GROMACS .gro file of C-alpha atoms in nm:
model
  296
    1MET     CA    1   5.132  -0.311   1.014
    2ASN     CA    2   5.033  -0.504   1.326
    3LYS     CA    3   4.812  -0.814   1.329
    4ARG     CA    4   4.491  -0.629   1.422
    5ARG     CA    5   4.525  -0.384   1.135
    6LYS     CA    6   4.595  -0.670   0.897
    7VAL     CA    7   4.269  -0.843   1.004
    8GLN     CA    8   4.068  -0.522   0.964
    9ALA     CA    9   4.218  -0.454   0.624
   10SER     CA   10   4.150  -0.812   0.517
   11GLN     CA   11   3.785  -0.786   0.627
   12ALA     CA   12   3.743  -0.456   0.443
   13ASN     CA   13   3.890  -0.608   0.126
   14ASP     CA   14   3.657  -0.908   0.159
   15GLU     CA   15   3.354  -0.675   0.185
   16ASP     CA   16   3.470  -0.478  -0.118
   17ASP     CA   17   3.523  -0.801  -0.311
   18ALA     CA   18   3.174  -0.922  -0.213
   19CYS     CA   19   3.012  -0.601  -0.333
   20ARG     CA   20   3.222  -0.610  -0.651
   21THR     CA   21   3.126  -0.972  -0.715
   22ASN     CA   22   2.755  -0.896  -0.673
   23PHE     CA   23   2.777  -0.606  -0.918
   24ILE     CA   24   3.039  -0.717  -1.172
   25GLY     CA   25   3.045  -1.095  -1.135
   26LYS     CA   26   3.322  -1.346  -1.080
   27SER     CA   27   3.426  -1.346  -1.445
   28GLY     CA   28   3.512  -0.975  -1.436
   29ARG     CA   29   3.237  -0.878  -1.679
   30ARG     CA   30   2.958  -0.637  -1.592
   31HIS     CA   31   2.645  -0.851  -1.569
   32LEU     CA   32   2.399  -0.570  -1.510
   33ARG     CA   33   2.096  -0.768  -1.622
   34GLY     CA   34   1.976  -1.002  -1.348
   35ARG     CA   35   2.237  -0.883  -1.096
   36LYS     CA   36   2.149  -0.691  -0.782
   37ILE     CA   37   2.360  -0.495  -0.538
   38SER     CA   38   2.330  -0.658  -0.195
   39SER     CA   39   2.131  -0.474   0.072
   40ALA     CA   40   2.437  -0.491   0.301
   41CYS     CA   41   2.641  -0.282   0.054
   42PHE     CA   42   2.352  -0.035   0.023
   43ALA     CA   43   2.313  -0.005   0.401
   44ASN     CA   44   2.685   0.071   0.440
   45LEU     CA   45   2.657   0.391   0.237
   46PRO     CA   46   2.707   0.719   0.428
   47LEU     CA   47   2.389   0.853   0.587
   48ASP     CA   48   2.391   1.178   0.390
   49ILE     CA   49   2.396   0.980   0.063
   50LEU     CA   50   2.116   0.753   0.184
   51PHE     CA   51   1.903   1.051   0.285
   52GLU     CA   52   1.963   1.209  -0.054
   53ILE     CA   53   1.839   0.889  -0.221
   54PHE     CA   54   1.535   0.867   0.007
   55VAL     CA   55   1.416   1.211  -0.110
   56TYR     CA   56   1.329   1.067  -0.452
   57LEU     CA   57   1.145   0.759  -0.321
   58GLN     CA   58   0.779   0.703  -0.245
   59PRO     CA   59   0.651   0.575   0.092
   60ILE     CA   60   0.600   0.220  -0.035
   61ASP     CA   61   0.965   0.217  -0.152
   62LEU     CA   62   1.080   0.307   0.199
   63LEU     CA   63   0.861   0.031   0.339
   64HIS     CA   64   1.016  -0.224   0.103
   65LEU     CA   65   1.366  -0.101   0.187
   66ALA     CA   66   1.297  -0.140   0.560
   67ARG     CA   67   1.223  -0.508   0.498
   68THR     CA   68   1.553  -0.584   0.326
   69SER     CA   69   1.796  -0.569   0.620
   70LYS     CA   70   1.812  -0.502   0.993
   71GLY     CA   71   2.030  -0.196   0.941
   72LEU     CA   72   1.782  -0.024   0.708
   73ARG     CA   73   1.493  -0.131   0.929
   74ASN     CA   74   1.652   0.023   1.239
   75LEU     CA   75   1.725   0.339   1.042
   76LEU     CA   76   1.381   0.383   0.884
   77MET     CA   77   1.171   0.264   1.178
   78SER     CA   78   1.324   0.503   1.429
   79ARG     CA   79   1.144   0.820   1.535
   80THR     CA   80   1.421   1.033   1.391
   81ALA     CA   81   1.328   0.903   1.044
   82GLU     CA   82   0.977   1.054   1.048
   83PRO     CA   83   1.084   1.352   0.830
   84ILE     CA   84   1.203   1.103   0.567
   85TRP     CA   85   0.857   0.943   0.552
   86ARG     CA   86   0.688   1.284   0.535
   87ASP     CA   87   0.913   1.391   0.248
   88ALA     CA   88   0.838   1.066   0.066
   89ALA     CA   89   0.463   1.124   0.110
   90GLU     CA   90   0.500   1.457  -0.074
   91ASN     CA   91   0.602   1.259  -0.385
   92VAL     CA   92   0.250   1.112  -0.397
   93THR     CA   93  -0.030   1.324  -0.544
   94ALA     CA   94  -0.263   1.442  -0.264
   95CYS     CA   95  -0.144   1.167  -0.030
   96PRO     CA   96  -0.384   1.120   0.267
   97THR     CA   97  -0.265   1.289   0.582
   98ARG     CA   98  -0.154   1.065   0.866
   99PRO     CA   99  -0.374   1.060   1.178
  100PRO     CA  100  -0.190   1.169   1.493
  101ASP     CA  101  -0.243   0.832   1.666
  102VAL     CA  102  -0.075   0.629   1.386
  103ASN     CA  103   0.299   0.623   1.313
  104GLU     CA  104   0.441   0.676   0.965
  105PRO     CA  105   0.534   0.314   0.871
  106THR     CA  106   0.197   0.180   0.991
  107TRP     CA  107   0.010   0.445   0.794
  108THR     CA  108   0.221   0.378   0.484
  109SER     CA  109   0.142   0.007   0.508
  110LEU     CA  110  -0.230   0.083   0.534
  111VAL     CA  111  -0.235   0.323   0.238
  112PHE     CA  112   0.001   0.155  -0.009
  113ASP     CA  113   0.058  -0.208   0.094
  114THR     CA  114  -0.164  -0.499  -0.013
  115TYR     CA  115  -0.116  -0.749   0.272
  116CYS     CA  116  -0.385  -0.859   0.514
  117HIS     CA  117  -0.323  -0.706   0.858
  118THR     CA  118  -0.440  -1.009   1.055
  119LYS     CA  119  -0.151  -1.173   1.236
  120GLY     CA  120  -0.075  -1.511   1.079
  121CYS     CA  121  -0.267  -1.438   0.757
  122SER     CA  122  -0.038  -1.439   0.452
  123LYS     CA  123  -0.293  -1.332   0.191
  124THR     CA  124  -0.202  -1.043  -0.035
  125GLY     CA  125  -0.365  -0.853  -0.319
  126ILE     CA  126  -0.617  -0.668  -0.097
  127LYS     CA  127  -0.672  -0.356  -0.303
  128GLU     CA  128  -0.897  -0.148  -0.077
  129PRO     CA  129  -0.843  -0.101   0.299
  130LEU     CA  130  -1.119  -0.043   0.551
  131TRP     CA  131  -1.037   0.321   0.615
  132HIS     CA  132  -1.283   0.359   0.904
  133PHE     CA  133  -1.112   0.074   1.092
  134ARG     CA  134  -0.759   0.156   0.967
  135LYS     CA  135  -0.711  -0.206   0.870
  136ARG     CA  136  -0.671  -0.408   0.554
  137TYR     CA  137  -0.846  -0.747   0.561
  138CYS     CA  138  -0.901  -1.035   0.324
  139ASN     CA  139  -1.256  -1.169   0.290
  140ALA     CA  140  -1.215  -1.435   0.560
  141CYS     CA  141  -1.071  -1.186   0.807
  142LYS     CA  142  -1.350  -0.939   0.727
  143LEU     CA  143  -1.602  -1.197   0.843
  144ALA     CA  144  -1.403  -1.262   1.163
  145CYS     CA  145  -1.315  -0.901   1.252
  146THR     CA  146  -1.636  -0.712   1.176
  147VAL     CA  147  -1.986  -0.726   1.323
  148PRO     CA  148  -2.310  -0.556   1.213
  149VAL     CA  149  -2.357  -0.211   1.360
  150GLU     CA  150  -2.674  -0.330   1.536
  151GLN     CA  151  -2.456  -0.536   1.770
  152ALA     CA  152  -2.252  -0.236   1.886
  153VAL     CA  153  -2.479  -0.180   2.187
  154ILE     CA  154  -2.467  -0.211   2.563
  155ARG     CA  155  -2.767  -0.363   2.739
  156LYS     CA  156  -2.858  -0.183   3.057
  157ARG     CA  157  -3.029  -0.332   3.359
  158ALA     CA  158  -3.367  -0.310   3.194
  159VAL     CA  159  -3.371  -0.583   2.930
  160GLU     CA  160  -3.551  -0.371   2.672
  161GLU     CA  161  -3.315  -0.070   2.714
  162VAL     CA  162  -2.992  -0.057   2.514
  163GLU     CA  163  -2.728   0.209   2.452
  164GLN     CA  164  -2.554   0.249   2.118
  165LEU     CA  165  -2.174   0.267   2.143
  166PRO     CA  166  -2.006   0.543   1.939
  167LEU     CA  167  -1.782   0.354   1.698
  168PRO     CA  168  -1.678   0.435   1.340
  169SER     CA  169  -1.881   0.229   1.095
  170CYS     CA  170  -1.875   0.164   0.724
  171THR     CA  171  -2.037  -0.056   0.461
  172VAL     CA  172  -1.823  -0.368   0.428
  173SER     CA  173  -1.834  -0.571   0.107
  174MET     CA  174  -1.781  -0.943   0.166
  175GLU     CA  175  -1.874  -1.281   0.025
  176VAL     CA  176  -2.110  -1.485   0.242
  177ASN     CA  177  -2.202  -1.835   0.119
  178GLY     CA  178  -2.101  -1.747  -0.235
  179HIS     CA  179  -2.303  -1.424  -0.247
  180ARG     CA  180  -2.178  -1.067  -0.233
  181GLU     CA  181  -2.325  -0.878   0.062
  182TYR     CA  182  -2.288  -0.520   0.181
  183ILE     CA  183  -2.322  -0.490   0.557
  184ARG     CA  184  -2.295  -0.179   0.771
  185SER     CA  185  -2.039  -0.293   1.026
  186VAL     CA  186  -1.807  -0.190   1.307
  187HIS     CA  187  -1.463  -0.319   1.398
  188LYS     CA  188  -1.500  -0.614   1.635
  189PRO     CA  189  -1.169  -0.568   1.827
  190ASP     CA  190  -1.259  -0.202   1.893
  191LEU     CA  191  -1.607  -0.305   2.005
  192VAL     CA  192  -1.471  -0.562   2.251
  193LYS     CA  193  -1.223  -0.312   2.392
  194MET     CA  194  -1.489  -0.042   2.427
  195LYS     CA  195  -1.728  -0.274   2.611
  196GLU     CA  196  -1.454  -0.373   2.856
  197THR     CA  197  -1.373  -0.007   2.925
  198TYR     CA  198  -1.743   0.079   2.959
  199HIS     CA  199  -1.799  -0.182   3.231
  200ARG     CA  200  -1.485  -0.078   3.421
  201LEU     CA  201  -1.581   0.289   3.441
  202ASN     CA  202  -1.782   0.448   3.714
  203PRO     CA  203  -2.141   0.521   3.595
  204ARG     CA  204  -2.083   0.893   3.655
  205LYS     CA  205  -1.776   0.898   3.428
  206ARG     CA  206  -1.939   0.701   3.148
  207VAL     CA  207  -2.130   1.000   3.012
  208GLN     CA  208  -1.815   1.210   2.968
  209TRP     CA  209  -1.622   0.912   2.829
  210LEU     CA  210  -1.895   0.833   2.575
  211GLY     CA  211  -1.897   1.197   2.465
  212GLU     CA  212  -1.523   1.189   2.405
  213LYS     CA  213  -1.552   0.863   2.211
  214ALA     CA  214  -1.835   1.005   1.999
  215ALA     CA  215  -1.620   1.306   1.901
  216GLU     CA  216  -1.328   1.076   1.825
  217ALA     CA  217  -1.546   0.848   1.610
  218GLU     CA  218  -1.679   1.148   1.417
  219ASP     CA  219  -1.325   1.267   1.339
  220ILE     CA  220  -1.228   0.918   1.222
  221GLN     CA  221  -1.544   0.901   1.009
  222ILE     CA  222  -1.468   1.230   0.834
  223HIS     CA  223  -1.102   1.141   0.774
  224ALA     CA  224  -1.191   0.792   0.646
  225ASP     CA  225  -1.448   0.930   0.402
  226TRP     CA  226  -1.183   1.163   0.261
  227CYS     CA  227  -0.934   0.875   0.230
  228HIS     CA  228  -1.194   0.665   0.050
  229ARG     CA  229  -1.253   0.943  -0.204
  230TRP     CA  230  -0.878   0.981  -0.255
  231SER     CA  231  -0.842   0.606  -0.315
  232ARG     CA  232  -1.128   0.606  -0.565
  233ASN     CA  233  -0.990   0.908  -0.753
  234ASN     CA  234  -0.641   0.759  -0.750
  235LYS     CA  235  -0.775   0.435  -0.897
  236CYS     CA  236  -0.960   0.621  -1.173
  237ARG     CA  237  -0.650   0.829  -1.249
  238ARG     CA  238  -0.437   0.514  -1.271
  239GLU     CA  239  -0.685   0.343  -1.504
  240GLU     CA  240  -0.684   0.650  -1.726
  241GLU     CA  241  -0.303   0.646  -1.739
  242LEU     CA  242  -0.299   0.279  -1.836
  243GLU     CA  243  -0.561   0.336  -2.103
  244ASN     CA  244  -0.355   0.620  -2.251
  245ILE     CA  245  -0.047   0.394  -2.257
  246ARG     CA  246  -0.246   0.125  -2.442
  247ALA     CA  247  -0.377   0.378  -2.694
  248GLU     CA  248  -0.029   0.520  -2.762
  249LYS     CA  249   0.111   0.169  -2.795
  250TYR     CA  250  -0.162   0.074  -3.043
  251GLU     CA  251  -0.095   0.380  -3.258
  252ALA     CA  252   0.281   0.308  -3.249
  253ILE     CA  253   0.217  -0.050  -3.364
  254LEU     CA  254   0.008   0.074  -3.657
  255ALA     CA  255   0.278   0.325  -3.750
  256ASN     CA  256   0.545   0.051  -3.746
  257LEU     CA  257   0.328  -0.177  -3.959
  258THR     CA  258   0.279   0.104  -4.210
  259GLN     CA  259   0.653   0.169  -4.217
  260LEU     CA  260   0.715  -0.201  -4.289
  261GLY     CA  261   0.488  -0.187  -4.597
  262TRP     CA  262   0.156  -0.297  -4.447
  263GLY     CA  263  -0.010   0.041  -4.508
  264PRO     CA  264  -0.306  -0.088  -4.720
  265GLU     CA  265  -0.384  -0.357  -4.461
  266VAL     CA  266  -0.371  -0.101  -4.181
  267ASP     CA  267  -0.610   0.128  -4.368
  268PHE     CA  268  -0.847  -0.164  -4.426
  269MET     CA  269  -0.837  -0.252  -4.056
  270ALA     CA  270  -0.919   0.108  -3.965
  271GLN     CA  271  -1.236   0.084  -4.176
  272GLU     CA  272  -1.337  -0.254  -4.035
  273SER     CA  273  -1.385  -0.231  -3.657
  274LEU     CA  274  -1.388  -0.612  -3.628
  275PHE     CA  275  -1.024  -0.644  -3.732
  276SER     CA  276  -0.926  -0.342  -3.524
  277ASP     CA  277  -1.086  -0.492  -3.211
  278THR     CA  278  -0.916  -0.826  -3.280
  279LEU     CA  279  -0.575  -0.658  -3.291
  280ARG     CA  280  -0.645  -0.469  -2.968
  281ARG     CA  281  -0.738  -0.794  -2.788
  282ILE     CA  282  -0.403  -0.959  -2.857
  283SER     CA  283  -0.235  -1.007  -2.519
  284ILE     CA  284   0.094  -0.838  -2.611
  285VAL     CA  285  -0.094  -0.541  -2.762
  286LYS     CA  286  -0.329  -0.478  -2.469
  287GLN     CA  287  -0.048  -0.483  -2.214
  288ALA     CA  288  -0.016  -0.138  -2.056
  289LYS     CA  289   0.353  -0.105  -2.140
  290PRO     CA  290   0.505   0.149  -2.379
  291LEU     CA  291   0.636   0.019  -2.710
  292THR     CA  292   1.017   0.015  -2.710
  293ASP     CA  293   1.280  -0.071  -2.971
  294ARG     CA  294   1.328  -0.406  -2.799
  295SER     CA  295   0.956  -0.498  -2.809
  296LYS     CA  296   0.903  -0.396  -3.173
   0.00000   0.00000   0.00000
């Protein structure tokens, strides 16, 4: 074996040892709990195996995978990976269809992610996106990136004459000076861009351009309304699932207490709603997690 082959074999053995160490541990024991396989080892799997794994994932899982390493990012963010994202979307019940002017990763981030889309803003936990603007904003960014629909106008030469610009609009919920307000608004960046284009166009071409923008805004409005209904129904369905898990967990706890000899006390609690409600309010009982042998 020449020197080059020895170096390549040594590097391959080092990679195998690194993967083995991450999975098994230096002591030789299998420390499955708390141990993770490195993303580098996962990215080095054959493509056909990766694609077979991706079939069982949801879009948000693909998005998280793309953020783990450059190799997975290059693989999942390429145009050839669009069928993977479409297959993942089929694993979600009635997943909203992607608009033709938005790519798959961007649409997945809008639908399933919880980060604010403003560059430089690190806030997370934003539950509901602004479907009509195709953005997800925190409260501060809502104030900065939206304007009331009354301001989406172009003033003509006559001071008293204005022309309404055809932009998608929605009712935005935001906190202003400590009070919750609901304001019919448009997206400020889109408004600025539309005004710039309006002033650049020849007056004869503005009528046709405004007609095209009005049709486009109507399509966005219809699609956004459907997405909003899907999000609301999905939220209600999730709350119902969690409530069913809590109810099954409560019944399992009562059954275990009865099996341990606390049957008379359980029957008494069933007759007295005060004690029953007290048991349900215990933090470990009201957690929406199934009761397992470990948690008994």
